[in-house]
Amino acid sequence: MKRLLIIFAAVVAITCNAQQWTGTWATATEAPGKGDMPKTSLANRTLRQIIHVSLGGKTLRLKLSNEFSHQAVDIKAVYIADASGAWHIDTKSAKYLKFAGKKNITIEAGKTVISDALNYELKPLQRLAVTISYGDNVPNTATCHRGSRTTSYIIEGEGKPKADFTAAETLEHWYNISSLDVLTDERPRCVVALGNSITDGRGTTTDAQNRWTDFLAENAEGKMGVLNLGIGGTCMTMAPWQNCGRVRFDRDVLGQTGVTDLIVFYGVNDIGGAKGQYEVVADSLIHTYQTFIRKAHNNGMRIYLATITAFGKSFYASHFHEATRQVVNDWIRSCKDADGIIDFDAATRNPAHPDCCLPQYQSDWLHLNPAGYELLGKIAWDKIK
């Protein structure tokens, strides 16, 4: 019996000390729209992109995606470095990633790749530069994330760590980068935010990293993974199907690493885009929330539902759209199956005009401004901490 107890204790110790991967940054990949590609091909050019991480760590890995492209992409090299403002990096911190032991990689159409583990002193909440040098063959339309709200820089040739990006072509999109994981000794919390442009950061300041999820990560003091999976213009239940929430749950939420919590802040475009059959729209949203709750719990996640914020005075405003929003929000507030409700609507609406956001928090009466997003980040943290 004593020997069995010793063996059992050893097994428990090994299990408890086992390291695991947890997401520290992610974005939802998609196909580019009109005008979302660089002026010239990415072939034989170098792209530098800046991301804002949540968790820190000493070992990391990067996921690259070619999921929404119909051609393979050749990559000569990828390196990371501490970002130090605009395109500048701390060149001493630069380290090249490898893929199955090699610097170069070809990602076939519709596929993703994950780099080998890399030792790197990643600080919580830091800005990290990811620099990709492309080969001869690249897709005509690259897998991207259109709403990066962060400047990316492109120069000719292979831009090594000391390269000058001053004359770079600049644009506010990410290409091919999908997620960044860190290796952790204990399982930290990791929350995914699933939503549309309000989560994606429409109305924020370019390069300021002031989405509501950024403020959530700041409130958590870098001790929790925060993964923003918002895509602007998307619906939870309606077409286009490849980017609707019902499809993205399996692809974007379950595709992340180490997720413990999920915040669903979705549905305004379903309501605002409705042209009749408002009861059907409300029922469809409620049914999808219920599906998300079941799937999240089946995958060991806590799930929080956020109420839909007011859009009075915006192009979505109408009596019927507002009535639909109220029906959906009333259901969310009364939902007992979710692990919690985050009432973004109550915090941001104008008491004198409940169909409208408070003026100090709005940017276009549909999306919020940085002050509004800061408030959402605090409310979310207060609810889930």
CSV table of C-alpha atoms in Angstrom, one decimal:
chain,number,residue,atom,x,y,z
A,1,MET,CA,0.0,0.0,0.0
A,2,LYS,CA,2.8,2.4,0.9
A,3,ARG,CA,4.5,1.8,-2.5
A,4,LEU,CA,1.2,2.4,-4.3
A,5,LEU,CA,0.8,5.7,-2.4
A,6,ILE,CA,4.3,6.8,-3.4
A,7,ILE,CA,3.6,5.9,-7.1
A,8,PHE,CA,0.3,7.8,-6.9
A,9,ALA,CA,2.0,10.9,-5.4
A,10,ALA,CA,4.6,10.8,-8.1
A,11,VAL,CA,2.0,10.6,-10.9
A,12,VAL,CA,0.1,13.6,-9.3
A,13,ALA,CA,3.3,15.6,-9.1
A,14,ILE,CA,4.2,14.9,-12.7
A,15,THR,CA,0.7,15.9,-13.8
A,16,CYS,CA,0.7,19.1,-11.8
A,17,ASN,CA,4.1,20.1,-13.0
A,18,ALA,CA,3.3,19.4,-16.7
A,19,GLN,CA,3.7,22.5,-18.9
A,20,GLN,CA,1.0,23.4,-21.4
A,21,TRP,CA,0.4,25.9,-24.1
A,22,THR,CA,-1.9,28.9,-23.5
A,23,GLY,CA,-2.9,31.6,-26.0
A,24,THR,CA,-1.5,35.1,-25.3
A,25,TRP,CA,-2.7,36.7,-28.6
A,26,ALA,CA,-4.9,35.8,-31.5
A,27,THR,CA,-6.9,37.2,-34.3
A,28,ALA,CA,-9.7,35.8,-36.5
A,29,THR,CA,-8.4,35.2,-40.0
A,30,GLU,CA,-10.6,35.9,-43.0
A,31,ALA,CA,-10.5,36.6,-46.8
A,32,PRO,CA,-9.5,40.1,-47.8
A,33,GLY,CA,-12.1,42.5,-49.2
A,34,LYS,CA,-11.7,45.0,-52.0
A,35,GLY,CA,-8.7,47.2,-51.3
A,36,ASP,CA,-7.4,45.1,-48.5
A,37,MET,CA,-4.3,43.8,-50.3
A,38,PRO,CA,-1.0,45.8,-50.6
A,39,LYS,CA,-0.5,47.9,-53.7
A,40,THR,CA,2.0,45.4,-55.1
A,41,SER,CA,2.4,41.6,-54.5
A,42,LEU,CA,4.0,40.4,-51.2
A,43,ALA,CA,6.4,38.3,-53.3
A,44,ASN,CA,10.0,38.9,-52.3
A,45,ARG,CA,9.0,41.5,-49.8
A,46,THR,CA,9.1,41.8,-46.1
A,47,LEU,CA,6.2,42.5,-43.8
A,48,ARG,CA,6.5,43.8,-40.3
A,49,GLN,CA,3.4,43.5,-38.0
A,50,ILE,CA,2.8,44.6,-34.4
A,51,ILE,CA,0.7,42.7,-31.9
A,52,HIS,CA,-0.2,43.4,-28.3
A,53,VAL,CA,0.1,40.3,-26.1
A,54,SER,CA,-1.6,39.5,-22.8
A,55,LEU,CA,0.3,36.8,-21.0
A,56,GLY,CA,4.1,36.7,-20.8
A,57,GLY,CA,6.3,33.6,-20.9
A,58,LYS,CA,9.7,32.2,-21.7
A,59,THR,CA,8.8,29.8,-24.5
A,60,LEU,CA,6.4,30.6,-27.3
A,61,ARG,CA,5.1,29.4,-30.7
A,62,LEU,CA,3.5,31.2,-33.6
A,63,LYS,CA,0.6,30.0,-35.8
A,64,LEU,CA,0.5,31.1,-39.4
A,65,SER,CA,-2.6,30.7,-41.6
A,66,ASN,CA,-3.2,30.3,-45.3
A,67,GLU,CA,-6.8,29.2,-44.7
A,68,PHE,CA,-8.6,31.7,-46.9
A,69,SER,CA,-6.2,31.5,-49.9
A,70,HIS,CA,-6.4,29.4,-53.0
A,71,GLN,CA,-2.7,29.3,-53.6
A,72,ALA,CA,0.3,28.2,-51.5
A,73,VAL,CA,2.5,30.9,-49.8
A,74,ASP,CA,6.3,30.6,-49.7
A,75,ILE,CA,7.9,32.2,-46.6
A,76,LYS,CA,11.7,32.6,-46.4
A,77,ALA,CA,11.9,33.6,-42.8
A,78,VAL,CA,10.0,34.8,-39.7
A,79,TYR,CA,11.5,36.5,-36.8
A,80,ILE,CA,10.1,38.2,-33.7
A,81,ALA,CA,11.4,41.1,-31.6
A,82,ASP,CA,10.4,43.6,-29.0
A,83,ALA,CA,8.6,46.5,-30.7
A,84,SER,CA,9.8,49.9,-29.7
A,85,GLY,CA,7.5,52.3,-31.5
A,86,ALA,CA,6.2,52.5,-35.1
A,87,TRP,CA,8.3,50.0,-37.2
A,88,HIS,CA,11.3,50.1,-34.8
A,89,ILE,CA,12.4,47.0,-32.9
A,90,ASP,CA,15.0,46.2,-30.3
A,91,THR,CA,17.4,44.4,-32.7
A,92,LYS,CA,19.1,42.6,-29.8
A,93,SER,CA,15.9,40.9,-28.9
A,94,ALA,CA,15.3,39.5,-32.5
A,95,LYS,CA,15.0,35.8,-32.8
A,96,TYR,CA,14.1,33.7,-35.9
A,97,LEU,CA,11.4,31.1,-35.7
A,98,LYS,CA,11.8,27.7,-37.2
A,99,PHE,CA,9.3,25.2,-38.7
A,100,ALA,CA,10.4,21.6,-38.4
A,101,GLY,CA,13.9,22.8,-37.8
A,102,LYS,CA,14.0,25.1,-40.9
A,103,LYS,CA,13.6,28.9,-41.3
A,104,ASN,CA,11.6,28.6,-44.5
A,105,ILE,CA,8.2,27.1,-44.9
A,106,THR,CA,5.5,26.7,-47.6
A,107,ILE,CA,2.0,26.8,-46.4
A,108,GLU,CA,-0.4,25.1,-48.7
A,109,ALA,CA,-3.8,26.6,-49.6
A,110,GLY,CA,-6.3,26.2,-46.9
A,111,LYS,CA,-3.8,25.1,-44.3
A,112,THR,CA,-2.1,26.4,-41.1
A,113,VAL,CA,1.3,25.8,-39.6
A,114,ILE,CA,2.7,26.2,-36.1
A,115,SER,CA,6.3,27.1,-35.5
A,116,ASP,CA,8.7,25.1,-33.3
A,117,ALA,CA,8.9,26.2,-29.7
A,118,LEU,CA,11.2,29.2,-29.3
A,119,ASN,CA,12.9,30.4,-26.1
A,120,TYR,CA,12.0,34.1,-25.8
A,121,GLU,CA,11.6,36.5,-22.8
A,122,LEU,CA,8.1,37.7,-23.6
A,123,LYS,CA,6.9,40.3,-21.2
A,124,PRO,CA,3.2,40.5,-20.1
A,125,LEU,CA,1.3,43.2,-22.1
A,126,GLN,CA,4.2,44.0,-24.3
A,127,ARG,CA,4.1,44.9,-28.0
A,128,LEU,CA,5.8,42.4,-30.2
A,129,ALA,CA,6.9,42.8,-33.8
A,130,VAL,CA,6.4,39.8,-36.1
A,131,THR,CA,8.4,40.1,-39.4
A,132,ILE,CA,7.8,37.8,-42.3
A,133,SER,CA,10.0,37.7,-45.5
A,134,TYR,CA,8.1,36.1,-48.4
A,135,GLY,CA,9.4,34.1,-51.3
A,136,ASP,CA,8.6,34.0,-55.0
A,137,ASN,CA,5.2,32.4,-54.7
A,138,VAL,CA,2.4,34.1,-52.8
A,139,PRO,CA,-1.4,34.1,-53.2
A,140,ASN,CA,-3.1,36.9,-55.1
A,141,THR,CA,-5.4,37.3,-52.1
A,142,ALA,CA,-3.6,36.6,-48.8
A,143,THR,CA,-5.3,35.3,-45.6
A,144,CYS,CA,-5.6,38.3,-43.4
A,145,HIS,CA,-7.4,40.2,-40.7
A,146,ARG,CA,-8.8,43.4,-42.1
A,147,GLY,CA,-9.4,45.3,-38.8
A,148,SER,CA,-6.0,45.2,-37.2
A,149,ARG,CA,-6.3,48.9,-36.1
A,150,THR,CA,-2.5,48.6,-36.2
A,151,THR,CA,0.0,49.7,-38.8
A,152,SER,CA,1.9,47.1,-40.8
A,153,TYR,CA,5.0,47.9,-42.8
A,154,ILE,CA,6.2,46.4,-46.1
A,155,ILE,CA,9.6,46.8,-47.8
A,156,GLU,CA,11.3,45.3,-50.8
A,157,GLY,CA,13.5,42.3,-50.4
A,158,GLU,CA,14.4,40.3,-47.3
A,159,GLY,CA,14.3,42.7,-44.3
A,160,LYS,CA,16.6,41.5,-41.6
A,161,PRO,CA,16.5,42.8,-38.0
A,162,LYS,CA,18.6,45.9,-38.8
A,163,ALA,CA,16.6,46.8,-42.0
A,164,ASP,CA,15.2,50.3,-42.4
A,165,PHE,CA,11.4,50.4,-42.8
A,166,THR,CA,11.2,54.2,-43.1
A,167,ALA,CA,10.1,54.1,-46.7
A,168,ALA,CA,7.8,51.2,-46.2
A,169,GLU,CA,4.3,50.8,-47.6
A,170,THR,CA,1.9,51.0,-44.7
A,171,LEU,CA,-1.6,49.7,-44.2
A,172,GLU,CA,-3.8,48.7,-41.4
A,173,HIS,CA,-4.2,44.9,-41.9
A,174,TRP,CA,-2.6,41.8,-40.6
A,175,TYR,CA,-1.5,39.0,-43.0
A,176,ASN,CA,-1.0,35.3,-42.3
A,177,ILE,CA,-0.5,35.7,-38.5
A,178,SER,CA,-3.1,33.9,-36.5
A,179,SER,CA,-2.2,33.2,-32.9
A,180,LEU,CA,0.7,33.2,-30.4
A,181,ASP,CA,0.9,30.7,-27.5
A,182,VAL,CA,3.2,30.7,-24.5
A,183,LEU,CA,4.2,27.6,-22.5
A,184,THR,CA,3.0,27.9,-18.9
A,185,ASP,CA,3.8,25.8,-15.8
A,186,GLU,CA,0.3,26.2,-14.4
A,187,ARG,CA,-2.9,26.7,-16.3
A,188,PRO,CA,-3.8,30.4,-16.3
A,189,ARG,CA,-7.2,31.7,-17.3
A,190,CYS,CA,-7.6,32.4,-21.0
A,191,VAL,CA,-10.6,34.3,-22.3
A,192,VAL,CA,-11.8,34.5,-25.8
A,193,ALA,CA,-14.0,37.4,-26.9
A,194,LEU,CA,-16.2,36.5,-29.9
A,195,GLY,CA,-17.9,39.3,-31.7
A,196,ASN,CA,-18.1,41.8,-34.5
A,197,SER,CA,-16.6,45.3,-35.2
A,198,ILE,CA,-17.3,46.6,-31.6
A,199,THR,CA,-15.0,43.8,-30.3
A,200,ASP,CA,-12.7,44.2,-33.3
A,201,GLY,CA,-12.1,47.8,-32.2
A,202,ARG,CA,-13.9,50.0,-34.7
A,203,GLY,CA,-13.7,53.5,-33.2
A,204,THR,CA,-10.3,52.9,-31.5
A,205,THR,CA,-7.1,54.8,-32.1
A,206,THR,CA,-4.8,53.3,-34.7
A,207,ASP,CA,-1.7,51.8,-33.0
A,208,ALA,CA,-2.9,52.7,-29.5
A,209,GLN,CA,-4.2,49.1,-28.7
A,210,ASN,CA,-7.3,50.5,-27.0
A,211,ARG,CA,-9.9,47.9,-27.9
A,212,TRP,CA,-12.1,46.8,-24.9
A,213,THR,CA,-10.2,43.5,-24.9
A,214,ASP,CA,-6.9,45.4,-24.5
A,215,PHE,CA,-8.3,47.1,-21.5
A,216,LEU,CA,-9.5,43.8,-20.2
A,217,ALA,CA,-5.9,42.4,-20.5
A,218,GLU,CA,-4.6,45.5,-18.7
A,219,ASN,CA,-7.0,45.2,-15.9
A,220,ALA,CA,-5.9,41.6,-15.5
A,221,GLU,CA,-2.3,42.9,-15.2
A,222,GLY,CA,-1.1,40.4,-17.8
A,223,LYS,CA,-2.0,37.4,-15.7
A,224,MET,CA,-4.8,36.2,-18.0
A,225,GLY,CA,-4.7,35.3,-21.7
A,226,VAL,CA,-7.1,37.6,-23.7
A,227,LEU,CA,-7.8,36.6,-27.3
A,228,ASN,CA,-9.8,39.0,-29.5
A,229,LEU,CA,-11.8,37.1,-32.2
A,230,GLY,CA,-13.9,40.0,-33.4
A,231,ILE,CA,-14.5,40.4,-37.2
A,232,GLY,CA,-16.1,43.6,-38.3
A,233,GLY,CA,-19.4,43.5,-40.3
A,234,THR,CA,-20.2,39.9,-39.3
A,235,CYS,CA,-23.4,38.4,-37.9
A,236,MET,CA,-23.9,35.7,-35.4
A,237,THR,CA,-26.5,33.7,-37.4
A,238,MET,CA,-26.6,35.2,-41.0
A,239,ALA,CA,-24.5,35.0,-44.1
A,240,PRO,CA,-21.7,35.2,-45.2
A,241,TRP,CA,-21.5,31.8,-43.6
A,242,GLN,CA,-17.7,31.5,-43.5
A,243,ASN,CA,-17.6,34.4,-41.1
A,244,CYS,CA,-20.9,34.1,-39.2
A,245,GLY,CA,-20.6,33.3,-35.5
A,246,ARG,CA,-22.2,29.9,-35.8
A,247,VAL,CA,-19.4,28.8,-38.0
A,248,ARG,CA,-16.7,30.7,-36.3
A,249,PHE,CA,-17.4,29.1,-32.9
A,250,ASP,CA,-15.8,25.8,-34.0
A,251,ARG,CA,-13.1,27.4,-36.1
A,252,ASP,CA,-12.1,30.4,-34.1
A,253,VAL,CA,-13.0,29.6,-30.5
A,254,LEU,CA,-12.4,25.9,-30.3
A,255,GLY,CA,-9.3,26.4,-32.5
A,256,GLN,CA,-7.5,28.4,-29.7
A,257,THR,CA,-5.2,26.9,-27.1
A,258,GLY,CA,-5.9,26.7,-23.3
A,259,VAL,CA,-9.2,28.6,-23.4
A,260,THR,CA,-11.0,28.6,-20.0
A,261,ASP,CA,-13.6,31.4,-20.6
A,262,LEU,CA,-15.6,32.8,-23.4
A,263,ILE,CA,-17.4,36.2,-23.8
A,264,VAL,CA,-20.0,36.4,-26.5
A,265,PHE,CA,-20.7,40.0,-27.5
A,266,TYR,CA,-22.5,39.4,-30.8
A,267,GLY,CA,-25.8,40.1,-32.6
A,268,VAL,CA,-26.1,43.8,-33.4
A,269,ASN,CA,-25.5,43.2,-37.1
A,270,ASP,CA,-28.1,40.5,-37.2
A,271,ILE,CA,-30.6,42.9,-35.7
A,272,GLY,CA,-29.5,46.0,-37.6
A,273,GLY,CA,-29.5,44.2,-40.9
A,274,ALA,CA,-32.9,42.7,-40.5
A,275,LYS,CA,-35.5,43.8,-43.0
A,276,GLY,CA,-38.6,42.3,-41.5
A,277,GLN,CA,-39.2,39.0,-39.7
A,278,TYR,CA,-37.8,40.5,-36.5
A,279,GLU,CA,-39.2,37.8,-34.3
A,280,VAL,CA,-37.4,35.2,-36.4
A,281,VAL,CA,-34.2,37.2,-36.0
A,282,ALA,CA,-34.6,37.3,-32.2
A,283,ASP,CA,-35.4,33.6,-32.0
A,284,SER,CA,-32.4,32.7,-34.1
A,285,LEU,CA,-30.1,34.7,-31.9
A,286,ILE,CA,-31.4,33.2,-28.8
A,287,HIS,CA,-31.2,29.7,-30.2
A,288,THR,CA,-27.5,30.4,-31.2
A,289,TYR,CA,-26.7,31.7,-27.7
A,290,GLN,CA,-28.1,28.5,-26.3
A,291,THR,CA,-26.0,26.5,-28.7
A,292,PHE,CA,-22.9,28.4,-27.7
A,293,ILE,CA,-23.6,27.8,-24.0
A,294,ARG,CA,-23.9,24.0,-24.6
A,295,LYS,CA,-20.7,23.9,-26.7
A,296,ALA,CA,-18.7,26.0,-24.3
A,297,HIS,CA,-19.7,23.8,-21.3
A,298,ASN,CA,-19.1,20.6,-23.3
A,299,ASN,CA,-15.5,21.9,-23.9
A,300,GLY,CA,-14.9,22.8,-20.3
A,301,MET,CA,-15.3,26.6,-20.7
A,302,ARG,CA,-17.2,29.2,-18.7
A,303,ILE,CA,-19.3,31.4,-20.9
A,304,TYR,CA,-20.5,34.9,-20.4
A,305,LEU,CA,-23.1,36.7,-22.5
A,306,ALA,CA,-22.9,40.4,-23.1
A,307,THR,CA,-25.9,42.5,-23.8
A,308,ILE,CA,-26.1,44.3,-27.1
A,309,THR,CA,-25.3,48.0,-26.8
A,310,ALA,CA,-27.6,50.8,-28.0
A,311,PHE,CA,-27.5,52.0,-31.6
A,312,GLY,CA,-30.1,54.8,-31.7
A,313,LYS,CA,-29.1,57.7,-34.1
A,314,SER,CA,-27.0,55.2,-36.2
A,315,PHE,CA,-28.0,53.8,-39.6
A,316,TYR,CA,-29.5,50.8,-37.8
A,317,ALA,CA,-31.9,52.9,-35.8
A,318,SER,CA,-35.6,52.1,-36.1
A,319,HIS,CA,-38.5,51.2,-33.9
A,320,PHE,CA,-38.5,47.6,-35.0
A,321,HIS,CA,-34.7,47.1,-34.7
A,322,GLU,CA,-34.8,48.6,-31.2
A,323,ALA,CA,-37.7,46.4,-30.1
A,324,THR,CA,-35.7,43.4,-31.3
A,325,ARG,CA,-32.6,44.5,-29.4
A,326,GLN,CA,-34.7,44.8,-26.2
A,327,VAL,CA,-36.2,41.3,-26.7
A,328,VAL,CA,-32.8,39.8,-27.1
A,329,ASN,CA,-31.3,41.7,-24.2
A,330,ASP,CA,-34.2,40.8,-21.9
A,331,TRP,CA,-33.5,37.1,-22.7
A,332,ILE,CA,-29.8,37.5,-22.1
A,333,ARG,CA,-30.4,39.2,-18.7
A,334,SER,CA,-32.8,36.3,-17.6
A,335,CYS,CA,-30.5,33.5,-18.9
A,336,LYS,CA,-29.7,31.0,-16.1
A,337,ASP,CA,-27.6,28.6,-18.2
A,338,ALA,CA,-24.7,31.0,-18.9
A,339,ASP,CA,-22.0,31.4,-16.2
A,340,GLY,CA,-22.6,35.2,-16.1
A,341,ILE,CA,-24.1,38.2,-17.8
A,342,ILE,CA,-22.1,41.3,-18.7
A,343,ASP,CA,-24.5,44.2,-19.1
A,344,PHE,CA,-22.6,46.4,-21.5
A,345,ASP,CA,-25.9,48.0,-22.6
A,346,ALA,CA,-26.8,49.2,-19.0
A,347,ALA,CA,-23.4,50.7,-18.5
A,348,THR,CA,-23.2,52.7,-21.8
A,349,ARG,CA,-26.8,53.7,-22.6
A,350,ASN,CA,-28.2,57.2,-22.0
A,351,PRO,CA,-30.8,57.0,-19.2
A,352,ALA,CA,-32.7,59.9,-20.9
A,353,HIS,CA,-32.7,58.1,-24.3
A,354,PRO,CA,-32.3,54.3,-23.6
A,355,ASP,CA,-32.1,53.5,-27.3
A,356,CYS,CA,-28.9,55.6,-27.5
A,357,CYS,CA,-25.4,55.3,-26.1
A,358,LEU,CA,-24.2,58.1,-23.8
A,359,PRO,CA,-22.5,60.8,-25.9
A,360,GLN,CA,-19.2,60.5,-24.1
A,361,TYR,CA,-18.8,56.9,-25.0
A,362,GLN,CA,-19.9,56.8,-28.7
A,363,SER,CA,-17.9,57.3,-31.9
A,364,ASP,CA,-20.7,57.0,-34.5
A,365,TRP,CA,-23.7,56.0,-32.4
A,366,LEU,CA,-23.1,52.3,-33.2
A,367,HIS,CA,-19.5,51.8,-32.2
A,368,LEU,CA,-17.8,53.2,-29.1
A,369,ASN,CA,-14.8,55.4,-28.7
A,370,PRO,CA,-11.7,54.6,-26.6
A,371,ALA,CA,-13.4,55.9,-23.4
A,372,GLY,CA,-16.3,53.6,-24.0
A,373,TYR,CA,-14.0,50.7,-24.7
A,374,GLU,CA,-12.1,51.4,-21.5
A,375,LEU,CA,-15.4,51.2,-19.6
A,376,LEU,CA,-16.3,47.9,-21.3
A,377,GLY,CA,-12.9,46.4,-20.4
A,378,LYS,CA,-13.4,47.4,-16.8
A,379,ILE,CA,-16.9,46.0,-16.6
A,380,ALA,CA,-15.9,42.7,-18.2
A,381,TRP,CA,-13.0,42.3,-15.8
A,382,ASP,CA,-15.2,43.1,-12.8
A,383,LYS,CA,-17.6,40.4,-13.9
A,384,ILE,CA,-15.2,37.6,-14.7
A,385,LYS,CA,-12.3,38.1,-12.3
